[in-house]
């Protein structure tokens, strides 16, 4: 079993965290309350995504202020949303104000978001990310005693981006892939880089409704994962085997078993994206149920 944060104990992610997938569906007050609930339940890391909702760095600062010790991780801070100098300044600001509590996770975006929403030209993902990291490494940050933070991970699915994460970052974050992919990602990253994965999960007492929700999650995730899943031996169609591989559906004990499978395959830290039929309400009861079945530290 691997130990999360083994390369630098100043930032303790814990074994299991929470991915706040519905954060933009919550009013700010409810989101702050949800972050406090995650911390009080014993989770050590709360992951945030960025698409067209709240700005990642501002939201991280708000939630860091609302909590006392939990790590806030931007699982998918879009590199087209801020130039590298601004990102470096934001990371430096949060690191200075909340030492050991902020993890910068960078995402190479999607063509429609970069071009249609943000008005940029979408570039080749690996080359664009490499250039962005070059700019991050040379960006100025002026406050006294400020030092560059080593705490950054890259959102990565394909081998080329995983290799870049192992070369230029603390490690990689993988969102919504089967256990087989975790094993592949560890092989690409090597033994020393940090590997964090996010597992989709559905907890519902009605098995038929749980299966229906799990299938909808898998369907939404499939377009960006077609080729990678095919390489892992999965069919192009949404069948029961593929749904079960992408989404852990069932009881908290079932989800805990999947978490252990990821850890056995090489993951240092697993965050849980709990999907419900009511994204406007944080799944606090499900988080509580899961906390009772999982290692958190």
Short mmCIF file of C-alpha atoms in Angstrom, two decimals:
data_model
loop_
_atom_site.label_atom_id
_atom_site.label_comp_id
_atom_site.label_asym_id
_atom_site.label_seq_id
_atom_site.Cartn_x
_atom_site.Cartn_y
_atom_site.Cartn_z
CA UNK A 1 0.00 0.00 0.00
CA UNK A 2 1.38 3.37 -0.99
CA UNK A 3 1.61 6.41 1.28
CA UNK A 4 0.05 9.64 0.01
CA UNK A 5 2.39 12.59 -0.09
CA UNK A 6 5.47 10.42 0.37
CA UNK A 7 7.75 12.80 -1.55
CA UNK A 8 7.01 15.84 0.61
CA UNK A 9 5.26 15.55 3.94
CA UNK A 10 4.63 19.29 4.18
CA UNK A 11 1.52 18.67 2.10
CA UNK A 12 -0.50 15.79 3.52
CA UNK A 13 -3.24 14.69 1.15
CA UNK A 14 -4.28 11.64 3.14
CA UNK A 15 -5.33 8.35 1.64
CA UNK A 16 -8.82 9.39 0.53
CA UNK A 17 -10.30 12.77 -0.40
CA UNK A 18 -13.45 14.27 -1.86
CA UNK A 19 -13.91 15.62 -5.39
CA UNK A 20 -16.45 18.44 -5.24
CA UNK A 21 -17.95 17.75 -8.65
CA UNK A 22 -21.15 19.68 -7.98
CA UNK A 23 -19.48 22.71 -6.38
CA UNK A 24 -20.77 25.13 -9.02
CA UNK A 25 -24.32 23.94 -8.36
CA UNK A 26 -24.14 25.15 -4.76
CA UNK A 27 -24.54 28.69 -3.46
CA UNK A 28 -21.30 30.00 -1.95
CA UNK A 29 -22.62 29.71 1.61
CA UNK A 30 -23.61 26.06 1.08
CA UNK A 31 -20.25 25.31 -0.53
CA UNK A 32 -18.38 26.72 2.47
CA UNK A 33 -20.55 24.58 4.75
CA UNK A 34 -19.85 21.53 2.61
CA UNK A 35 -16.09 22.15 2.82
CA UNK A 36 -16.32 22.35 6.60
CA UNK A 37 -18.31 19.10 6.62
CA UNK A 38 -15.65 17.35 4.54
CA UNK A 39 -12.99 18.49 7.00
CA UNK A 40 -15.01 17.53 10.07
CA UNK A 41 -15.56 14.04 8.65
CA UNK A 42 -11.80 13.53 8.64
CA UNK A 43 -10.95 13.84 4.95
CA UNK A 44 -7.65 15.63 4.41
CA UNK A 45 -8.15 16.91 0.83
CA UNK A 46 -10.98 18.57 -1.07
CA UNK A 47 -10.62 18.71 -4.85
CA UNK A 48 -12.17 21.48 -6.99
CA UNK A 49 -12.78 21.54 -10.72
CA UNK A 50 -12.85 24.49 -13.10
CA UNK A 51 -14.88 24.77 -16.30
CA UNK A 52 -17.25 27.70 -16.82
CA UNK A 53 -18.27 28.26 -13.20
CA UNK A 54 -16.31 29.78 -10.34
CA UNK A 55 -12.69 30.79 -10.85
CA UNK A 56 -10.44 28.13 -9.33
CA UNK A 57 -7.96 30.22 -7.35
CA UNK A 58 -10.54 32.55 -5.84
CA UNK A 59 -12.70 29.61 -4.84
CA UNK A 60 -9.75 27.83 -3.26
CA UNK A 61 -8.97 30.94 -1.21
CA UNK A 62 -12.57 31.21 0.00
CA UNK A 63 -12.65 27.59 1.11
CA UNK A 64 -9.21 27.71 2.70
CA UNK A 65 -10.45 30.64 4.77
CA UNK A 66 -13.56 28.71 5.78
CA UNK A 67 -11.60 25.66 6.98
CA UNK A 68 -8.69 25.05 9.35
CA UNK A 69 -6.47 22.23 8.12
CA UNK A 70 -7.82 20.56 4.98
CA UNK A 71 -5.82 20.74 1.73
CA UNK A 72 -7.60 22.44 -1.18
CA UNK A 73 -6.56 21.05 -4.56
CA UNK A 74 -7.49 22.53 -7.93
CA UNK A 75 -7.94 19.28 -9.77
CA UNK A 76 -8.48 21.01 -13.08
CA UNK A 77 -7.33 24.63 -13.09
CA UNK A 78 -7.62 25.50 -16.77
CA UNK A 79 -4.35 26.77 -18.27
CA UNK A 80 -6.34 28.88 -20.74
CA UNK A 81 -8.10 30.71 -17.89
CA UNK A 82 -4.96 32.48 -16.61
CA UNK A 83 -1.53 33.23 -17.99
CA UNK A 84 1.31 31.47 -16.20
CA UNK A 85 2.46 34.59 -14.34
CA UNK A 86 -1.01 35.00 -12.83
CA UNK A 87 -1.18 31.32 -11.90
CA UNK A 88 2.24 31.47 -10.25
CA UNK A 89 1.21 34.57 -8.32
CA UNK A 90 -2.04 32.95 -7.21
CA UNK A 91 -0.26 29.81 -6.05
CA UNK A 92 2.36 31.84 -4.24
CA UNK A 93 -0.31 33.94 -2.55
CA UNK A 94 -2.23 30.89 -1.30
CA UNK A 95 0.94 29.07 -0.24
CA UNK A 96 2.05 32.11 1.76
CA UNK A 97 -1.33 32.61 3.43
CA UNK A 98 -2.10 28.91 4.02
CA UNK A 99 1.21 27.01 4.26
CA UNK A 100 0.93 23.35 3.35
CA UNK A 101 -2.74 23.55 2.41
CA UNK A 102 -2.88 24.28 -1.32
CA UNK A 103 -2.17 21.97 -4.25
CA UNK A 104 -2.15 23.39 -7.76
CA UNK A 105 -3.57 20.94 -10.29
CA UNK A 106 -3.38 22.08 -13.91
CA UNK A 107 -5.62 20.97 -16.77
CA UNK A 108 -4.94 21.38 -20.48
CA UNK A 109 -8.61 22.24 -21.12
CA UNK A 110 -10.78 21.17 -24.04
CA UNK A 111 -10.98 22.72 -27.53
CA UNK A 112 -14.55 23.96 -27.09
CA UNK A 113 -13.77 25.61 -23.74
CA UNK A 114 -10.51 27.15 -24.89
CA UNK A 115 -11.83 28.47 -28.21
CA UNK A 116 -15.61 28.90 -28.03
CA UNK A 117 -15.85 30.00 -24.39
CA UNK A 118 -12.49 31.68 -23.67
CA UNK A 119 -11.61 32.90 -27.16
CA UNK A 120 -8.13 31.32 -27.36
CA UNK A 121 -6.59 29.06 -29.95
CA UNK A 122 -6.34 25.52 -28.58
CA UNK A 123 -2.81 24.21 -28.99
CA UNK A 124 -1.28 20.72 -28.97
CA UNK A 125 -1.91 19.60 -25.37
CA UNK A 126 1.52 18.34 -24.30
CA UNK A 127 3.51 21.06 -26.04
CA UNK A 128 1.16 23.76 -24.71
CA UNK A 129 1.39 22.41 -21.16
CA UNK A 130 5.18 22.17 -21.36
CA UNK A 131 5.42 25.80 -22.45
CA UNK A 132 3.04 26.82 -19.65
CA UNK A 133 5.23 25.01 -17.10
CA UNK A 134 8.30 26.76 -18.49
CA UNK A 135 6.58 30.08 -17.93
CA UNK A 136 5.49 29.07 -14.42
CA UNK A 137 9.07 28.19 -13.50
CA UNK A 138 10.35 31.64 -14.49
CA UNK A 139 7.41 33.74 -13.29
CA UNK A 140 8.29 36.43 -10.73
CA UNK A 141 6.66 36.57 -7.30
CA UNK A 142 7.79 39.41 -5.05
CA UNK A 143 6.62 39.08 -1.42
CA UNK A 144 9.36 38.64 1.21
CA UNK A 145 10.71 35.12 1.74
CA UNK A 146 8.52 33.76 -1.05
CA UNK A 147 9.75 30.53 -2.59
CA UNK A 148 8.50 28.55 -5.55
CA UNK A 149 6.15 25.77 -4.48
CA UNK A 150 6.86 22.21 -5.65
CA UNK A 151 3.22 21.32 -5.16
CA UNK A 152 1.70 21.01 -8.60
CA UNK A 153 0.17 18.08 -10.43
CA UNK A 154 -1.03 17.72 -14.00
CA UNK A 155 -4.44 16.41 -14.97
CA UNK A 156 -3.44 13.55 -17.24
CA UNK A 157 -5.04 10.60 -18.99
CA UNK A 158 -2.83 9.73 -21.97
CA UNK A 159 0.74 8.43 -21.66
CA UNK A 160 2.38 11.56 -23.08
CA UNK A 161 0.78 13.88 -20.51
CA UNK A 162 1.49 11.38 -17.74
CA UNK A 163 5.14 11.32 -18.77
CA UNK A 164 5.26 15.12 -18.67
CA UNK A 165 3.69 15.06 -15.19
CA UNK A 166 6.42 12.72 -14.00
CA UNK A 167 9.09 14.92 -15.54
CA UNK A 168 7.90 18.42 -14.63
CA UNK A 169 5.46 18.16 -11.73
CA UNK A 170 4.99 16.51 -8.34
CA UNK A 171 2.91 13.94 -10.20
CA UNK A 172 -0.40 13.40 -11.95
CA UNK A 173 -4.10 13.48 -11.30
CA UNK A 174 -6.32 11.04 -13.22
CA UNK A 175 -10.07 11.62 -13.34
CA UNK A 176 -12.58 8.84 -13.88
CA UNK A 177 -10.64 5.90 -15.27
CA UNK A 178 -10.69 2.17 -14.45
CA UNK A 179 -8.24 0.45 -12.13
CA UNK A 180 -6.34 -0.93 -15.13
CA UNK A 181 -5.50 2.63 -16.14
CA UNK A 182 -4.14 3.35 -12.65
CA UNK A 183 -1.71 0.47 -13.11
CA UNK A 184 -0.66 1.86 -16.50
CA UNK A 185 -0.29 5.39 -15.12
CA UNK A 186 1.97 4.16 -12.33
CA UNK A 187 4.17 2.39 -14.84
CA UNK A 188 4.51 5.58 -16.91
CA UNK A 189 5.15 7.83 -13.90
CA UNK A 190 7.63 5.52 -12.24
CA UNK A 191 7.76 4.66 -8.54
CA UNK A 192 8.46 8.08 -7.03
CA UNK A 193 5.97 10.52 -8.58
CA UNK A 194 2.65 11.22 -6.87
CA UNK A 195 -0.37 9.54 -8.47
CA UNK A 196 -3.81 10.73 -7.45
CA UNK A 197 -6.99 9.37 -9.02
CA UNK A 198 -10.64 10.37 -8.81
CA UNK A 199 -13.24 7.60 -8.72
CA UNK A 200 -16.83 8.19 -9.82
CA UNK A 201 -19.22 6.56 -7.35
CA UNK A 202 -22.96 6.22 -6.81
CA UNK A 203 -24.45 5.25 -3.44
CA UNK A 204 -28.16 4.57 -3.63
CA UNK A 205 -30.35 2.05 -1.75
CA UNK A 206 -32.34 1.29 -4.91
CA UNK A 207 -30.16 -0.88 -7.15
CA UNK A 208 -32.09 -0.06 -10.32
CA UNK A 209 -31.84 3.69 -9.75
CA UNK A 210 -28.16 3.36 -8.83
CA UNK A 211 -27.51 1.47 -12.08
CA UNK A 212 -29.36 4.08 -14.13
CA UNK A 213 -27.40 6.95 -12.58
CA UNK A 214 -24.10 5.10 -13.00
CA UNK A 215 -24.85 4.55 -16.69
CA UNK A 216 -25.53 8.26 -17.19
CA UNK A 217 -22.19 9.12 -15.52
CA UNK A 218 -20.32 6.65 -17.73
CA UNK A 219 -22.06 7.96 -20.85
CA UNK A 220 -21.03 11.53 -20.06
CA UNK A 221 -17.43 10.49 -19.37
CA UNK A 222 -16.96 8.29 -22.43
CA UNK A 223 -16.29 10.80 -25.26
CA UNK A 224 -12.96 12.00 -23.80
CA UNK A 225 -11.87 8.46 -22.94
CA UNK A 226 -12.83 6.37 -26.00
CA UNK A 227 -9.37 5.61 -27.30
CA UNK A 228 -7.80 4.99 -23.91
CA UNK A 229 -10.58 2.63 -22.88
CA UNK A 230 -10.33 0.77 -26.16
CA UNK A 231 -6.61 0.28 -25.48
CA UNK A 232 -7.54 -1.21 -22.11
CA UNK A 233 -9.82 -3.76 -23.79
CA UNK A 234 -13.23 -2.12 -23.34
CA UNK A 235 -15.84 -1.99 -26.08
CA UNK A 236 -16.88 1.29 -27.67
CA UNK A 237 -20.46 0.74 -26.56
CA UNK A 238 -21.75 1.55 -23.09
CA UNK A 239 -22.15 -1.95 -21.72
CA UNK A 240 -22.42 -3.17 -18.14
CA UNK A 241 -18.72 -4.02 -17.92
CA UNK A 242 -17.66 -0.52 -18.96
CA UNK A 243 -20.14 1.17 -16.60
CA UNK A 244 -18.90 -0.96 -13.70
CA UNK A 245 -15.28 -0.12 -14.53
CA UNK A 246 -15.87 3.63 -14.62
CA UNK A 247 -18.38 3.99 -11.77
CA UNK A 248 -18.32 2.25 -8.39
CA UNK A 249 -22.02 1.79 -7.66
CA UNK A 250 -23.47 0.15 -4.59
CA UNK A 251 -22.70 0.40 -0.90
CA UNK A 252 -19.96 2.30 0.87
CA UNK A 253 -18.19 -1.03 1.34
CA UNK A 254 -18.29 -1.57 -2.44
CA UNK A 255 -16.71 1.84 -3.03
CA UNK A 256 -14.08 1.15 -0.35
CA UNK A 257 -13.15 -2.04 -2.19
CA UNK A 258 -12.64 -0.08 -5.42
CA UNK A 259 -10.48 2.46 -3.59
CA UNK A 260 -8.24 -0.34 -2.33
CA UNK A 261 -7.99 -1.72 -5.86
CA UNK A 262 -6.70 1.66 -7.08
CA UNK A 263 -4.20 1.80 -4.24
CA UNK A 264 -3.00 -1.72 -4.96
CA UNK A 265 -2.57 -0.67 -8.61
CA UNK A 266 -0.31 2.22 -7.60
CA UNK A 267 -2.44 5.19 -6.54
CA UNK A 268 -1.14 7.25 -3.62
CA UNK A 269 -4.43 9.08 -3.05
CA UNK A 270 -8.00 8.45 -4.24
CA UNK A 271 -10.65 11.17 -4.28
CA UNK A 272 -14.32 10.28 -4.52
CA UNK A 273 -16.68 12.01 -6.91
CA UNK A 274 -20.03 11.09 -5.38
CA UNK A 275 -22.74 11.56 -8.01
CA UNK A 276 -26.36 11.94 -6.96
CA UNK A 277 -29.64 12.77 -8.68
CA UNK A 278 -29.67 16.13 -6.84
CA UNK A 279 -26.39 17.96 -7.57
CA UNK A 280 -27.75 21.12 -5.95
CA UNK A 281 -27.41 19.43 -2.53
CA UNK A 282 -23.99 18.31 -1.22
CA UNK A 283 -23.94 14.53 -0.56
CA UNK A 284 -22.87 14.90 3.07
CA UNK A 285 -24.59 11.71 4.23
CA UNK A 286 -22.82 9.70 1.54
CA UNK A 287 -19.49 11.32 2.48
CA UNK A 288 -20.14 10.35 6.10
CA UNK A 289 -21.01 6.78 5.17
CA UNK A 290 -17.86 6.47 3.06
CA UNK A 291 -15.65 7.96 5.78
CA UNK A 292 -16.65 5.12 8.09
CA UNK A 293 -15.39 2.53 5.60
CA UNK A 294 -12.18 4.14 4.29
CA UNK A 295 -8.66 5.03 5.46
CA UNK A 296 -8.46 8.82 5.50
CA UNK A 297 -5.00 9.64 6.89
#
